[in-house]
Amino acid sequence: MAAAGLRALLECVRYEVLPARATEDKVLAHVPRDVVVTVTASPVKGLEPTLDLAVRLAAHGYRVVPHVPARLLRDDLHLKEVAGRLGEVGIDDVFVPAGDADPPAGAYEGALPVLRRLTELGRPFARVGVTGYPESHPLIHDDVTVQAMWDKREHATYIVSNLCFDPRVLGEWIGRIRRRDIALPLYVGVAGPVQRAKLLAMATKIGVGESTRFLTKHPSWFLRFATPGGYAPERLLTRAEGALTAPSAGVAGLHLFTFNQIAETERWRRALLDRLGD
């Protein structure tokens, strides 16, 4: 590994967690306060568990990024209420995907109208993240996803990439969006050190949240996790090192999908930082 570049990325991480019953205790026990925590939203449970957990974690001193999927917002009033509630506790960063709710809870079908409305409301959040798709989206053509990022660039401040397990595909995608003059900082989505048994238990028990839904939409991804020796995050980082650390890539850090294996993810990160050295 190119130690300095990868160490910098590992020191600038975001941990994506699911708003389950034990999540708050897990975060408090294992996640340092300087690590950003993002909280997914479920099309089944709605926004309330996400907002509630985000507010509680913010009160504990974490920098929290709640996911606010467009398709879970009922209307403009609901969006204003969400912005006001988060603003009251000092949360100034949100991630706005389209979401998976089908049918949508209200008039918003995709993220762009929500982003435009937030701009019209005076940009109540200092930071607004949007989704990038290095590997094909199951429902949207690749050219459309890149165009969507172009359309969102005036309203967003950063991009979070969806999971990708192919370093070549990841590198090509980063080059492609930069050639389109999409200059927003990028957080590269990487799955943490997922344990097969825990992943299967979570998929069965929870079955919600954008992270878990990735696996059902992409069976090949699930096989990577389920096969012994099939996935190791440090192997992906090693192979993608050139693409991730090139100055032209504009990679600001890593977005680690924990699948609520929070203690395991933090132990893995600390161990890898130790191996990389100072």
Short mmCIF file of C-alpha atoms in Angstrom, two decimals:
data_model
loop_
_atom_site.label_atom_id
_atom_site.label_comp_id
_atom_site.label_asym_id
_atom_site.label_seq_id
_atom_site.Cartn_x
_atom_site.Cartn_y
_atom_site.Cartn_z
CA MET A 1 0.00 0.00 0.00
CA ALA A 2 0.99 3.61 -0.50
CA ALA A 3 0.88 4.20 3.24
CA ALA A 4 0.54 7.97 3.42
CA GLY A 5 -2.33 8.28 0.96
CA LEU A 6 -4.36 5.39 2.31
CA ARG A 7 -3.72 6.40 5.89
CA ALA A 8 -5.15 9.83 5.13
CA LEU A 9 -8.29 8.23 3.70
CA LEU A 10 -8.69 5.93 6.70
CA GLU A 11 -8.41 8.91 9.02
CA CYS A 12 -11.22 10.66 7.14
CA VAL A 13 -13.99 8.10 7.33
CA ARG A 14 -17.74 8.04 7.64
CA TYR A 15 -19.48 5.07 9.26
CA GLU A 16 -22.88 4.23 7.83
CA VAL A 17 -25.16 2.63 10.43
CA LEU A 18 -28.71 1.31 10.48
CA PRO A 19 -31.16 2.80 13.01
CA ALA A 20 -31.72 -0.41 14.98
CA ARG A 21 -32.42 -0.72 18.70
CA ALA A 22 -28.82 -1.28 19.77
CA THR A 23 -27.13 1.11 17.34
CA GLU A 24 -26.75 4.03 19.74
CA ASP A 25 -25.01 1.90 22.35
CA LYS A 26 -22.71 0.36 19.73
CA VAL A 27 -21.68 3.77 18.41
CA LEU A 28 -21.04 5.12 21.91
CA ALA A 29 -18.97 2.07 22.82
CA HIS A 30 -16.81 1.83 19.73
CA VAL A 31 -16.80 4.95 17.53
CA PRO A 32 -14.45 7.88 18.29
CA ARG A 33 -16.06 11.32 18.30
CA ASP A 34 -13.95 12.41 15.34
CA VAL A 35 -15.57 9.80 13.06
CA VAL A 36 -18.62 10.97 11.13
CA VAL A 37 -21.68 8.75 11.60
CA THR A 38 -24.31 8.54 8.86
CA VAL A 39 -27.73 7.06 9.61
CA THR A 40 -29.69 5.26 6.90
CA ALA A 41 -33.44 5.53 6.38
CA SER A 42 -35.84 2.68 5.73
CA PRO A 43 -38.73 2.73 3.26
CA VAL A 44 -40.52 0.43 5.71
CA LYS A 45 -39.99 2.37 8.94
CA GLY A 46 -39.90 5.85 7.46
CA LEU A 47 -37.77 8.82 8.46
CA GLU A 48 -38.58 9.01 12.17
CA PRO A 49 -36.12 6.34 13.44
CA THR A 50 -33.36 7.98 11.39
CA LEU A 51 -34.05 11.46 12.69
CA ASP A 52 -34.45 10.26 16.28
CA LEU A 53 -31.12 8.41 16.28
CA ALA A 54 -29.36 11.29 14.53
CA VAL A 55 -30.57 13.76 17.17
CA ARG A 56 -29.50 11.46 20.03
CA LEU A 57 -26.03 10.88 18.56
CA ALA A 58 -25.57 14.61 17.96
CA ALA A 59 -26.35 15.18 21.64
CA HIS A 60 -23.48 12.82 22.46
CA GLY A 61 -21.09 15.00 20.47
CA TYR A 62 -20.95 13.13 17.17
CA ARG A 63 -21.00 14.78 13.78
CA VAL A 64 -24.05 13.04 12.34
CA VAL A 65 -25.36 12.84 8.78
CA PRO A 66 -28.94 11.60 8.54
CA HIS A 67 -30.12 10.14 5.25
CA VAL A 68 -33.17 12.03 3.97
CA PRO A 69 -34.46 10.07 0.95
CA ALA A 70 -36.63 12.11 -1.36
CA ARG A 71 -39.25 9.40 -1.64
CA LEU A 72 -39.83 9.40 2.12
CA LEU A 73 -40.76 13.09 2.22
CA ARG A 74 -44.49 13.80 2.15
CA ASP A 75 -44.34 17.39 0.88
CA ASP A 76 -42.58 20.75 1.21
CA LEU A 77 -43.90 21.19 4.75
CA HIS A 78 -42.42 17.86 5.79
CA LEU A 79 -39.06 18.89 4.31
CA LYS A 80 -39.16 22.18 6.23
CA GLU A 81 -40.01 20.32 9.44
CA VAL A 82 -37.09 17.94 8.95
CA ALA A 83 -34.68 20.80 8.23
CA GLY A 84 -35.90 22.72 11.26
CA ARG A 85 -35.65 19.75 13.61
CA LEU A 86 -32.11 18.94 12.53
CA GLY A 87 -31.04 22.57 12.60
CA GLU A 88 -32.23 22.96 16.19
CA VAL A 89 -29.63 20.41 17.36
CA GLY A 90 -26.83 21.68 15.15
CA ILE A 91 -26.92 19.02 12.44
CA ASP A 92 -25.72 20.83 9.33
CA ASP A 93 -25.04 17.88 6.99
CA VAL A 94 -27.54 15.59 5.24
CA PHE A 95 -27.34 12.91 2.59
CA VAL A 96 -30.15 13.07 0.02
CA PRO A 97 -30.64 9.95 -2.12
CA ALA A 98 -33.77 9.25 -4.12
CA GLY A 99 -34.63 6.32 -1.84
CA ASP A 100 -36.46 3.09 -2.43
CA ALA A 101 -39.99 3.79 -1.17
CA ASP A 102 -42.44 2.50 -3.76
CA PRO A 103 -44.78 4.27 -4.05
CA PRO A 104 -43.21 7.48 -2.75
CA ALA A 105 -44.67 9.01 0.40
CA GLY A 106 -45.42 12.22 -1.48
CA ALA A 107 -44.63 14.30 -4.53
CA TYR A 108 -40.85 13.80 -4.62
CA GLU A 109 -39.81 11.05 -7.05
CA GLY A 110 -36.09 11.76 -6.99
CA ALA A 111 -33.38 13.70 -5.17
CA LEU A 112 -33.00 16.66 -7.53
CA PRO A 113 -36.33 18.35 -6.70
CA VAL A 114 -35.52 18.08 -2.99
CA LEU A 115 -32.08 19.58 -3.56
CA ARG A 116 -33.58 22.44 -5.53
CA ARG A 117 -36.14 23.06 -2.79
CA LEU A 118 -33.40 23.16 -0.14
CA THR A 119 -31.62 25.79 -2.21
CA GLU A 120 -34.87 27.78 -2.43
CA LEU A 121 -35.18 27.52 1.36
CA GLY A 122 -31.85 29.29 1.73
CA ARG A 123 -29.59 26.24 2.00
CA PRO A 124 -30.35 25.28 5.62
CA PHE A 125 -27.53 22.70 5.59
CA ALA A 126 -23.88 23.63 5.11
CA ARG A 127 -23.16 20.22 3.57
CA VAL A 128 -25.40 18.14 1.31
CA GLY A 129 -24.36 14.76 -0.08
CA VAL A 130 -25.66 12.92 -3.16
CA THR A 131 -25.18 9.41 -4.50
CA GLY A 132 -22.73 8.20 -7.15
CA TYR A 133 -22.93 4.80 -8.87
CA PRO A 134 -19.58 3.27 -9.92
CA GLU A 135 -21.34 0.01 -10.78
CA SER A 136 -24.61 -0.01 -12.69
CA HIS A 137 -27.75 0.97 -10.85
CA PRO A 138 -30.35 -1.79 -11.21
CA LEU A 139 -32.97 0.63 -12.51
CA ILE A 140 -31.05 3.54 -14.07
CA HIS A 141 -28.70 3.64 -17.07
CA ASP A 142 -25.11 4.63 -16.30
CA ASP A 143 -25.23 7.73 -18.51
CA VAL A 144 -28.31 8.91 -16.63
CA THR A 145 -26.62 8.54 -13.24
CA VAL A 146 -23.62 10.59 -14.38
CA GLN A 147 -25.92 13.23 -15.86
CA ALA A 148 -27.84 13.30 -12.58
CA MET A 149 -24.66 14.15 -10.69
CA TRP A 150 -24.03 16.97 -13.16
CA ASP A 151 -27.55 18.29 -12.56
CA LYS A 152 -27.13 18.11 -8.77
CA ARG A 153 -23.70 19.73 -8.58
CA GLU A 154 -25.05 23.25 -7.99
CA HIS A 155 -27.06 22.11 -4.96
CA ALA A 156 -24.79 19.47 -3.39
CA THR A 157 -21.40 19.77 -1.72
CA TYR A 158 -20.10 16.18 -2.01
CA ILE A 159 -20.72 12.76 -3.53
CA VAL A 160 -20.87 9.39 -1.75
CA SER A 161 -20.28 6.44 -4.05
CA ASN A 162 -22.31 3.30 -3.83
CA LEU A 163 -20.52 0.02 -3.15
CA CYS A 164 -18.05 -1.16 -5.76
CA PHE A 165 -15.85 -4.25 -5.54
CA ASP A 166 -13.90 -3.84 -8.77
CA PRO A 167 -10.92 -1.45 -8.50
CA ARG A 168 -10.73 -1.08 -12.29
CA VAL A 169 -14.42 -0.10 -12.55
CA LEU A 170 -14.02 2.29 -9.63
CA GLY A 171 -11.02 4.00 -11.18
CA GLU A 172 -12.69 4.33 -14.57
CA TRP A 173 -15.82 5.80 -13.00
CA ILE A 174 -13.84 8.39 -11.02
CA GLY A 175 -12.05 9.43 -14.20
CA ARG A 176 -15.33 9.59 -16.08
CA ILE A 177 -17.08 11.93 -13.65
CA ARG A 178 -14.03 14.18 -13.43
CA ARG A 179 -13.88 14.43 -17.23
CA ARG A 180 -17.49 15.62 -17.06
CA ASP A 181 -16.30 18.46 -14.82
CA ILE A 182 -18.08 17.07 -11.77
CA ALA A 183 -15.65 18.44 -9.23
CA LEU A 184 -17.46 17.74 -5.96
CA PRO A 185 -15.37 15.98 -3.29
CA LEU A 186 -15.93 12.23 -3.31
CA TYR A 187 -16.31 9.77 -0.44
CA VAL A 188 -15.74 6.28 -1.78
CA GLY A 189 -18.16 3.65 -0.51
CA VAL A 190 -16.38 0.59 0.89
CA ALA A 191 -17.93 -2.33 2.77
CA GLY A 192 -16.34 -2.96 6.12
CA PRO A 193 -15.04 -6.34 7.31
CA VAL A 194 -18.40 -8.08 7.13
CA GLN A 195 -18.76 -11.38 8.96
CA ARG A 196 -20.88 -13.81 6.98
CA ALA A 197 -22.99 -15.12 9.86
CA LYS A 198 -23.78 -11.66 11.22
CA LEU A 199 -24.60 -10.34 7.77
CA LEU A 200 -27.04 -13.16 7.11
CA ALA A 201 -28.66 -12.67 10.52
CA MET A 202 -29.04 -8.95 9.94
CA ALA A 203 -30.46 -9.36 6.43
CA THR A 204 -33.03 -11.77 7.82
CA LYS A 205 -33.89 -9.87 10.99
CA ILE A 206 -33.83 -6.28 9.79
CA GLY A 207 -34.28 -6.48 6.04
CA VAL A 208 -34.42 -2.70 5.75
CA GLY A 209 -32.09 0.21 5.21
CA GLU A 210 -30.30 1.16 2.06
CA SER A 211 -27.19 -0.82 3.00
CA THR A 212 -28.99 -4.12 3.36
CA ARG A 213 -31.09 -3.49 0.27
CA PHE A 214 -27.90 -3.28 -1.80
CA LEU A 215 -27.36 -6.95 -1.18
CA THR A 216 -30.81 -8.03 -2.31
CA LYS A 217 -30.56 -5.91 -5.46
CA HIS A 218 -27.11 -7.21 -6.33
CA PRO A 219 -26.88 -10.98 -5.74
CA SER A 220 -23.26 -11.05 -6.94
CA TRP A 221 -22.36 -8.65 -4.12
CA PHE A 222 -24.01 -10.92 -1.58
CA LEU A 223 -21.97 -13.84 -2.86
CA ARG A 224 -18.78 -11.85 -2.36
CA PHE A 225 -19.64 -11.44 1.31
CA ALA A 226 -21.02 -14.95 1.82
CA THR A 227 -18.09 -16.83 0.28
CA PRO A 228 -15.24 -17.51 2.74
CA GLY A 229 -12.30 -15.38 1.67
CA GLY A 230 -14.44 -13.68 -0.96
CA TYR A 231 -14.09 -10.13 0.30
CA ALA A 232 -11.52 -8.21 2.32
CA PRO A 233 -11.68 -4.41 2.42
CA GLU A 234 -7.90 -3.98 2.68
CA ARG A 235 -7.44 -6.00 -0.52
CA LEU A 236 -9.82 -3.70 -2.38
CA LEU A 237 -8.06 -0.61 -1.01
CA THR A 238 -4.66 -1.96 -2.00
CA ARG A 239 -5.75 -2.64 -5.57
CA ALA A 240 -7.58 0.68 -5.90
CA GLU A 241 -4.86 2.73 -4.22
CA GLY A 242 -3.75 4.51 -7.40
CA ALA A 243 -7.28 5.55 -8.31
CA LEU A 244 -8.13 6.68 -4.78
CA THR A 245 -5.02 8.70 -3.98
CA ALA A 246 -4.37 10.46 -7.30
CA PRO A 247 -4.76 14.22 -6.78
CA SER A 248 -7.07 14.43 -9.80
CA ALA A 249 -9.47 11.92 -8.22
CA GLY A 250 -10.64 14.35 -5.56
CA VAL A 251 -11.29 11.58 -3.03
CA ALA A 252 -11.91 13.19 0.35
CA GLY A 253 -12.26 10.00 2.38
CA LEU A 254 -13.97 6.65 2.76
CA HIS A 255 -17.63 5.94 3.44
CA LEU A 256 -17.63 2.61 5.31
CA PHE A 257 -20.79 0.53 5.15
CA THR A 258 -20.76 -1.17 8.57
CA PHE A 259 -23.99 -3.19 8.26
CA ASN A 260 -24.10 -2.42 12.00
CA GLN A 261 -20.95 -4.46 12.61
CA ILE A 262 -19.62 -1.31 14.21
CA ALA A 263 -17.09 -2.73 16.68
CA GLU A 264 -15.61 -4.99 14.00
CA THR A 265 -15.31 -2.09 11.55
CA GLU A 266 -13.51 0.18 14.02
CA ARG A 267 -11.13 -2.61 15.12
CA TRP A 268 -10.30 -3.28 11.48
CA ARG A 269 -9.67 0.40 10.77
CA ARG A 270 -7.43 0.87 13.80
CA ALA A 271 -5.45 -2.27 13.01
CA LEU A 272 -4.91 -1.19 9.40
CA LEU A 273 -3.84 2.29 10.51
CA ASP A 274 -1.34 0.69 12.87
CA ARG A 275 0.05 -1.47 10.07
CA LEU A 276 0.39 1.54 7.78
CA GLY A 277 2.41 3.35 10.45
CA ASP A 278 2.79 7.05 11.12
#
